[in-house]
PDB file of C-alpha atoms in Angstrom:
ATOM      1  CA  MET A  40       0.077  -0.215   0.385  1.00  0.00           C
ATOM      2  CA  THR A  41       1.603   3.121  -1.219  1.00  0.00           C
ATOM      3  CA  LEU A  42       1.172   6.958   1.411  1.00  0.00           C
ATOM      4  CA  SER A  43      -0.791   7.979  -0.433  1.00  0.00           C
ATOM      5  CA  MET A  44      -3.166   4.751  -0.010  1.00  0.00           C
ATOM      6  CA  ALA A  45      -2.356   4.582   3.245  1.00  0.00           C
ATOM      7  CA  ASN A  46      -3.504   7.837   3.932  1.00  0.00           C
ATOM      8  CA  GLN A  47      -6.616   8.000   1.694  1.00  0.00           C
ATOM      9  CA  TRP A  48      -7.269   5.364   4.139  1.00  0.00           C
ATOM     10  CA  LEU A  49      -6.950   6.404   7.549  1.00  0.00           C
ATOM     11  CA  LEU A  50      -9.549   9.876   5.697  1.00  0.00           C
ATOM     12  CA  LYS A  51     -11.815   6.813   5.466  1.00  0.00           C
ATOM     13  CA  PRO A  52     -15.456   8.306   7.973  1.00  0.00           C
ATOM     14  CA  TRP A  53     -15.511   4.360   9.485  1.00  0.00           C
ATOM     15  CA  MET A  54     -11.939   4.627  10.515  1.00  0.00           C
ATOM     16  CA  LYS A  55     -13.105   6.704  13.205  1.00  0.00           C
ATOM     17  CA  PRO A  56     -15.716   4.345  14.294  1.00  0.00           C
ATOM     18  CA  LEU A  57     -13.205   1.733  13.866  1.00  0.00           C
ATOM     19  CA  LEU A  58     -10.552   2.955  16.568  1.00  0.00           C
ATOM     20  CA  TRP A  59     -13.300   3.487  19.137  1.00  0.00           C
ATOM     21  CA  GLY A  60     -14.379   0.099  19.322  1.00  0.00           C
ATOM     22  CA  VAL A  61     -10.749  -1.293  19.097  1.00  0.00           C
ATOM     23  CA  CYS A  62      -9.681   1.479  22.060  1.00  0.00           C
ATOM     24  CA  ALA A  63     -13.167   0.095  24.013  1.00  0.00           C
ATOM     25  CA  VAL A  64     -11.763  -3.832  23.593  1.00  0.00           C
ATOM     26  CA  PRO A  65      -8.841  -3.837  26.821  1.00  0.00           C
ATOM     27  CA  ALA A  66     -12.545  -3.107  28.935  1.00  0.00           C
ATOM     28  CA  LEU A  67     -14.586  -5.193  27.676  1.00  0.00           C
ATOM     29  CA  VAL A  68     -12.204  -8.251  28.077  1.00  0.00           C
ATOM     30  CA  LEU A  69     -11.411  -7.092  31.644  1.00  0.00           C
ATOM     31  CA  LEU A  70     -15.371  -6.980  32.234  1.00  0.00           C
ATOM     32  CA  VAL A  71     -15.965 -10.578  30.667  1.00  0.00           C
ATOM     33  CA  ALA A  72     -13.295 -11.674  32.247  1.00  0.00           C
ATOM     34  CA  ALA A  73     -14.605 -10.093  35.660  1.00  0.00           C
ATOM     35  CA  ALA A  74     -18.210 -11.653  34.714  1.00  0.00           C
ATOM     36  CA  SER A  75     -16.781 -15.077  35.155  1.00  0.00           C
ATOM     37  CA  ASP A  76     -13.917 -15.388  37.726  1.00  0.00           C
ATOM     38  CA  GLY A  77     -11.187 -14.579  35.265  1.00  0.00           C
ATOM     39  CA  LEU A  78     -10.050 -12.081  36.919  1.00  0.00           C
ATOM     40  CA  GLY A  79      -7.600 -13.915  39.629  1.00  0.00           C
ATOM     41  CA  ALA A  80      -6.692 -15.155  43.632  1.00  0.00           C
ATOM     42  CA  ASN A  81      -7.297 -10.822  43.899  1.00  0.00           C
ATOM     43  CA  PRO A  82      -9.731  -9.787  41.065  1.00  0.00           C
ATOM     44  CA  ALA A  83      -9.956  -6.077  42.650  1.00  0.00           C
ATOM     45  CA  GLN A  84      -6.047  -5.167  42.212  1.00  0.00           C
ATOM     46  CA  LYS A  85      -6.272  -7.394  38.833  1.00  0.00           C
ATOM     47  CA  LEU A  86      -8.610  -4.490  37.714  1.00  0.00           C
ATOM     48  CA  VAL A  87      -6.931  -1.652  39.558  1.00  0.00           C
ATOM     49  CA  GLN A  88      -2.822  -3.008  37.316  1.00  0.00           C
ATOM     50  CA  GLU A  89      -4.731  -3.304  34.440  1.00  0.00           C
ATOM     51  CA  THR A  90      -6.889  -0.555  33.503  1.00  0.00           C
ATOM     52  CA  GLY A  91      -4.026   1.504  34.776  1.00  0.00           C
ATOM     53  CA  GLU A  92      -0.944  -0.024  32.986  1.00  0.00           C
ATOM     54  CA  TRP A  93      -3.868   0.677  29.662  1.00  0.00           C
ATOM     55  CA  ALA A  94      -3.727   4.201  30.746  1.00  0.00           C
ATOM     56  CA  LEU A  95      -0.418   5.107  30.411  1.00  0.00           C
ATOM     57  CA  ARG A  96      -0.346   2.581  26.350  1.00  0.00           C
ATOM     58  CA  TRP A  97      -2.936   5.004  25.180  1.00  0.00           C
ATOM     59  CA  LEU A  98      -1.421   7.818  26.139  1.00  0.00           C
ATOM     60  CA  TRP A  99       2.547   6.254  25.001  1.00  0.00           C
ATOM     61  CA  LEU A 100       0.653   5.729  22.210  1.00  0.00           C
ATOM     62  CA  THR A 101      -1.161   9.749  21.460  1.00  0.00           C
ATOM     63  CA  LEU A 102       2.307  10.796  22.488  1.00  0.00           C
ATOM     64  CA  LEU A 103       3.781   8.518  19.354  1.00  0.00           C
ATOM     65  CA  VAL A 104       1.206   9.984  16.954  1.00  0.00           C
ATOM     66  CA  THR A 105       3.007  12.894  15.971  1.00  0.00           C
ATOM     67  CA  PRO A 106       6.764  11.350  15.626  1.00  0.00           C
ATOM     68  CA  LEU A 107       4.793   8.619  13.636  1.00  0.00           C
ATOM     69  CA  ARG A 108       3.278  11.183  11.224  1.00  0.00           C
ATOM     70  CA  GLU A 109       6.171  12.646  10.163  1.00  0.00           C
ATOM     71  CA  MET A 110       8.214  10.264   9.851  1.00  0.00           C
ATOM     72  CA  ALA A 111       6.224   7.978   7.695  1.00  0.00           C
ATOM     73  CA  SER A 112       4.141  10.745   5.416  1.00  0.00           C
ATOM     74  CA  LEU A 113       0.761  10.212   7.379  1.00  0.00           C
ATOM     75  CA  PRO A 114      -1.063  13.808   7.842  1.00  0.00           C
ATOM     76  CA  GLY A 115      -4.337  11.342   8.317  1.00  0.00           C
ATOM     77  CA  LEU A 116      -2.939   9.823  12.085  1.00  0.00           C
ATOM     78  CA  LEU A 117      -2.879  13.512  13.415  1.00  0.00           C
ATOM     79  CA  ARG A 118      -7.505  12.985  13.326  1.00  0.00           C
ATOM     80  CA  TYR A 119      -7.194  10.068  15.926  1.00  0.00           C
ATOM     81  CA  ARG A 120      -4.223  11.983  17.946  1.00  0.00           C
ATOM     82  CA  ARG A 121      -7.236  12.894  20.576  1.00  0.00           C
ATOM     83  CA  THR A 122      -9.190  10.021  20.366  1.00  0.00           C
ATOM     84  CA  LEU A 123      -6.558   8.393  21.832  1.00  0.00           C
ATOM     85  CA  GLY A 124      -6.018  10.777  24.838  1.00  0.00           C
ATOM     86  CA  VAL A 125      -9.479  10.557  25.634  1.00  0.00           C
ATOM     87  CA  THR A 126      -9.438   7.061  25.809  1.00  0.00           C
ATOM     88  CA  ALA A 127      -6.453   7.203  28.467  1.00  0.00           C
ATOM     89  CA  PHE A 128      -8.209   9.240  30.691  1.00  0.00           C
ATOM     90  CA  VAL A 129     -11.063   6.916  29.926  1.00  0.00           C
ATOM     91  CA  TYR A 130      -9.120   3.926  31.184  1.00  0.00           C
ATOM     92  CA  ALA A 131      -6.965   6.772  33.956  1.00  0.00           C
ATOM     93  CA  VAL A 132     -10.747   6.913  35.486  1.00  0.00           C
ATOM     94  CA  LEU A 133     -11.564   3.342  35.768  1.00  0.00           C
ATOM     95  CA  HIS A 134      -8.536   2.838  37.470  1.00  0.00           C
ATOM     96  CA  PHE A 135      -9.407   4.948  40.175  1.00  0.00           C
ATOM     97  CA  LEU A 136     -12.739   3.751  40.173  1.00  0.00           C
ATOM     98  CA  SER A 137     -11.601  -0.236  39.972  1.00  0.00           C
ATOM     99  CA  TYR A 138      -9.445   1.516  43.296  1.00  0.00           C
ATOM    100  CA  ALA A 139     -11.603   3.298  44.711  1.00  0.00           C
ATOM    101  CA  TRP A 140     -14.258   1.488  44.644  1.00  0.00           C
ATOM    102  CA  LEU A 141     -13.458  -2.294  45.271  1.00  0.00           C
ATOM    103  CA  ASP A 142     -10.517  -0.943  47.046  1.00  0.00           C
ATOM    104  CA  LYS A 143     -11.820   1.153  49.189  1.00  0.00           C
ATOM    105  CA  GLY A 144     -15.826   1.145  49.027  1.00  0.00           C
ATOM    106  CA  TRP A 145     -16.458   3.838  48.573  1.00  0.00           C
ATOM    107  CA  VAL A 146     -15.399   4.975  51.234  1.00  0.00           C
ATOM    108  CA  VAL A 147     -13.968   8.816  51.395  1.00  0.00           C
ATOM    109  CA  ASP A 148     -11.997   9.415  54.597  1.00  0.00           C
ATOM    110  CA  ASP A 149     -10.084   6.261  53.901  1.00  0.00           C
ATOM    111  CA  ILE A 150      -8.928   7.685  50.346  1.00  0.00           C
ATOM    112  CA  VAL A 151      -8.322  10.765  51.340  1.00  0.00           C
ATOM    113  CA  ALA A 152      -6.258   9.236  54.714  1.00  0.00           C
ATOM    114  CA  ASP A 153      -4.571   7.041  51.466  1.00  0.00           C
ATOM    115  CA  VAL A 154      -3.521   9.930  49.656  1.00  0.00           C
ATOM    116  CA  PHE A 155      -1.126  12.065  52.198  1.00  0.00           C
ATOM    117  CA  LYS A 156       0.045   8.448  53.722  1.00  0.00           C
ATOM    118  CA  ARG A 157       0.903   6.576  50.164  1.00  0.00           C
ATOM    119  CA  ASN A 158       3.406   8.485  47.926  1.00  0.00           C
ATOM    120  CA  PHE A 159       2.379   6.799  44.255  1.00  0.00           C
ATOM    121  CA  ILE A 160      -1.467   7.339  45.223  1.00  0.00           C
ATOM    122  CA  LEU A 161      -0.743  11.131  45.559  1.00  0.00           C
ATOM    123  CA  VAL A 162       0.929  11.943  42.088  1.00  0.00           C
ATOM    124  CA  GLY A 163      -1.502   8.712  41.196  1.00  0.00           C
ATOM    125  CA  MET A 164      -4.444  11.938  41.917  1.00  0.00           C
ATOM    126  CA  LEU A 165      -2.765  14.610  40.726  1.00  0.00           C
ATOM    127  CA  THR A 166      -1.826  12.765  37.405  1.00  0.00           C
ATOM    128  CA  LEU A 167      -5.737  12.416  36.747  1.00  0.00           C
ATOM    129  CA  VAL A 168      -6.883  16.464  37.588  1.00  0.00           C
ATOM    130  CA  VAL A 169      -3.824  17.525  35.158  1.00  0.00           C
ATOM    131  CA  MET A 170      -5.604  15.407  32.510  1.00  0.00           C
ATOM    132  CA  LEU A 171      -8.929  16.022  32.926  1.00  0.00           C
ATOM    133  CA  PRO A 172      -8.832  19.787  31.852  1.00  0.00           C
ATOM    134  CA  LEU A 173      -7.622  18.338  28.766  1.00  0.00           C
ATOM    135  CA  ALA A 174      -9.935  15.615  28.265  1.00  0.00           C
ATOM    136  CA  LEU A 175     -12.342  18.685  28.424  1.00  0.00           C
ATOM    137  CA  THR A 176     -11.282  20.817  26.032  1.00  0.00           C
ATOM    138  CA  SER A 177     -10.287  17.252  23.519  1.00  0.00           C
ATOM    139  CA  PHE A 178     -13.071  18.530  21.130  1.00  0.00           C
ATOM    140  CA  ASN A 179     -14.130  21.179  18.522  1.00  0.00           C
ATOM    141  CA  ALA A 180     -15.674  23.881  20.122  1.00  0.00           C
ATOM    142  CA  ALA A 181     -13.039  23.920  22.671  1.00  0.00           C
ATOM    143  CA  ILE A 182     -10.915  24.393  20.359  1.00  0.00           C
ATOM    144  CA  ARG A 183     -12.776  27.044  19.113  1.00  0.00           C
ATOM    145  CA  ALA A 184     -13.454  29.183  22.621  1.00  0.00           C
ATOM    146  CA  LEU A 185     -10.026  29.377  23.646  1.00  0.00           C
ATOM    147  CA  GLY A 186      -8.217  29.808  20.681  1.00  0.00           C
ATOM    148  CA  GLY A 187      -5.388  28.158  18.866  1.00  0.00           C
ATOM    149  CA  ARG A 188      -2.880  28.930  20.951  1.00  0.00           C
ATOM    150  CA  LYS A 189      -4.039  29.103  24.291  1.00  0.00           C
ATOM    151  CA  TRP A 190      -5.417  24.760  23.143  1.00  0.00           C
ATOM    152  CA  GLN A 191      -2.192  24.851  22.246  1.00  0.00           C
ATOM    153  CA  MET A 192      -0.445  25.752  24.923  1.00  0.00           C
ATOM    154  CA  LEU A 193      -3.267  23.774  27.258  1.00  0.00           C
ATOM    155  CA  HIS A 194      -2.437  20.314  24.926  1.00  0.00           C
ATOM    156  CA  LYS A 195       1.552  21.127  25.913  1.00  0.00           C
ATOM    157  CA  LEU A 196      -0.212  19.590  29.677  1.00  0.00           C
ATOM    158  CA  VAL A 197      -0.015  15.874  28.364  1.00  0.00           C
ATOM    159  CA  TYR A 198       4.098  15.937  28.601  1.00  0.00           C
ATOM    160  CA  ALA A 199       3.772  16.693  32.856  1.00  0.00           C
ATOM    161  CA  VAL A 200       1.181  13.661  32.653  1.00  0.00           C
ATOM    162  CA  SER A 201       3.394  11.525  30.789  1.00  0.00           C
ATOM    163  CA  LEU A 202       6.203  12.264  33.733  1.00  0.00           C
ATOM    164  CA  LEU A 203       3.663  11.738  36.414  1.00  0.00           C
ATOM    165  CA  GLY A 204       1.798   8.345  35.253  1.00  0.00           C
ATOM    166  CA  LEU A 205       5.112   7.356  34.619  1.00  0.00           C
ATOM    167  CA  LEU A 206       6.659   8.522  38.333  1.00  0.00           C
ATOM    168  CA  HIS A 207       3.326   7.248  39.860  1.00  0.00           C
ATOM    169  CA  PHE A 208       4.254   3.502  37.934  1.00  0.00           C
ATOM    170  CA  TYR A 209       7.681   3.809  39.141  1.00  0.00           C
ATOM    171  CA  LEU A 210       6.801   4.418  42.716  1.00  0.00           C
ATOM    172  CA  LYS A 211       4.113   1.822  42.596  1.00  0.00           C
ATOM    173  CA  LYS A 212       6.199  -1.034  41.855  1.00  0.00           C
ATOM    174  CA  ALA A 213       9.008   0.381  43.672  1.00  0.00           C
ATOM    175  CA  ALA A 214       7.329  -0.557  46.535  1.00  0.00           C
ATOM    176  CA  LYS A 215       7.659  -4.541  45.665  1.00  0.00           C
ATOM    177  CA  ASN A 216      11.105  -3.938  44.029  1.00  0.00           C
ATOM    178  CA  ASP A 217       9.236  -4.769  40.409  1.00  0.00           C
ATOM    179  CA  VAL A 218      10.573  -2.139  38.025  1.00  0.00           C
ATOM    180  CA  ASN A 219      11.427  -4.016  35.058  1.00  0.00           C
ATOM    181  CA  GLU A 220       8.333  -3.000  33.173  1.00  0.00           C
ATOM    182  CA  VAL A 221       8.675   0.626  34.244  1.00  0.00           C
ATOM    183  CA  MET A 222      12.000   0.900  32.417  1.00  0.00           C
ATOM    184  CA  VAL A 223      10.690  -0.411  28.726  1.00  0.00           C
ATOM    185  CA  TYR A 224       7.375   2.497  29.554  1.00  0.00           C
ATOM    186  CA  ALA A 225      10.623   5.414  30.238  1.00  0.00           C
ATOM    187  CA  VAL A 226      11.943   4.175  27.334  1.00  0.00           C
ATOM    188  CA  ILE A 227       9.926   4.696  24.971  1.00  0.00           C
ATOM    189  CA  LEU A 228       8.775   7.724  26.823  1.00  0.00           C
ATOM    190  CA  ALA A 229      12.372   8.477  26.206  1.00  0.00           C
ATOM    191  CA  LEU A 230      12.441   8.134  22.635  1.00  0.00           C
ATOM    192  CA  LEU A 231       8.941   9.861  22.083  1.00  0.00           C
ATOM    193  CA  LEU A 232      10.188  13.363  23.916  1.00  0.00           C
ATOM    194  CA  GLY A 233      13.358  12.994  22.843  1.00  0.00           C
ATOM    195  CA  TRP A 234      12.517  12.993  19.852  1.00  0.00           C
ATOM    196  CA  ARG A 235      10.712  15.877  20.020  1.00  0.00           C
ATOM    197  CA  ALA A 236      13.020  17.564  21.605  1.00  0.00           C
ATOM    198  CA  VAL A 237      15.823  17.022  19.309  1.00  0.00           C
ATOM    199  CA  ARG A 238      12.948  18.065  16.383  1.00  0.00           C
ATOM    200  CA  ARG A 239      11.282  21.341  17.452  1.00  0.00           C
ATOM    201  CA  GLY A 240      15.033  22.204  18.481  1.00  0.00           C
ATOM    202  CA  GLY A 241      15.943  21.554  22.636  1.00  0.00           C
ATOM    203  CA  VAL A 242      13.334  20.980  25.555  1.00  0.00           C
ATOM    204  CA  LEU A 243      12.432  24.083  25.692  1.00  0.00           C
ATOM    205  CA  ALA A 244      11.370  24.207  22.561  1.00  0.00           C
ATOM    206  CA  MET A 245       9.035  21.746  22.480  1.00  0.00           C
ATOM    207  CA  LEU A 246       7.026  23.343  24.922  1.00  0.00           C
ATOM    208  CA  ARG A 247       7.138  26.886  22.847  1.00  0.00           C
ATOM    209  CA  VAL A 248       3.559  26.932  21.052  1.00  0.00           C
ATOM    210  CA  ARG A 249       4.550  27.634  17.489  1.00  0.00           C
TER     211      ARG A 249
END
């Protein structure tokens, strides 16, 4: 398939609904597994872990769109970036809900105490808070209301979100002396952000709105 043909396929109207369907698959798999007692001895922990890791995977894929679009000359990929970003947020919310419901039973006092007691919970909550304005402005009306420049400035926060998300994951795994998987995520993120820094002419230039 030539690049022009690939771009034509990316612009097909049914491609975005197809992507939404693909994005829903991991959540549906977890739901089926939960309903059929297929999540192992500790289903609550499994749900919290899997939804959190999927949030990171979708976020990394969101960050992959720009370098892949430029290196592969596939401008049509750009129309899927917000879909992936919103998906990352949805899985982050599922991650939080799994923790708040299955682990803490919606007891607010216990959740608040946990935030101040365990640093990885604090970082995780901060990550979700920073993601919230990005998700709430991930539609065309928000771009028009904010203006293109302000919208771009706001969505530069995705870099902070990715670093906070990685830190949350590291602190959780480090408590169990298990950071091998974290290192894989860290290397991928370093490549994604490093490409941007080199391409734009430095970290500060990467953060600047053009």
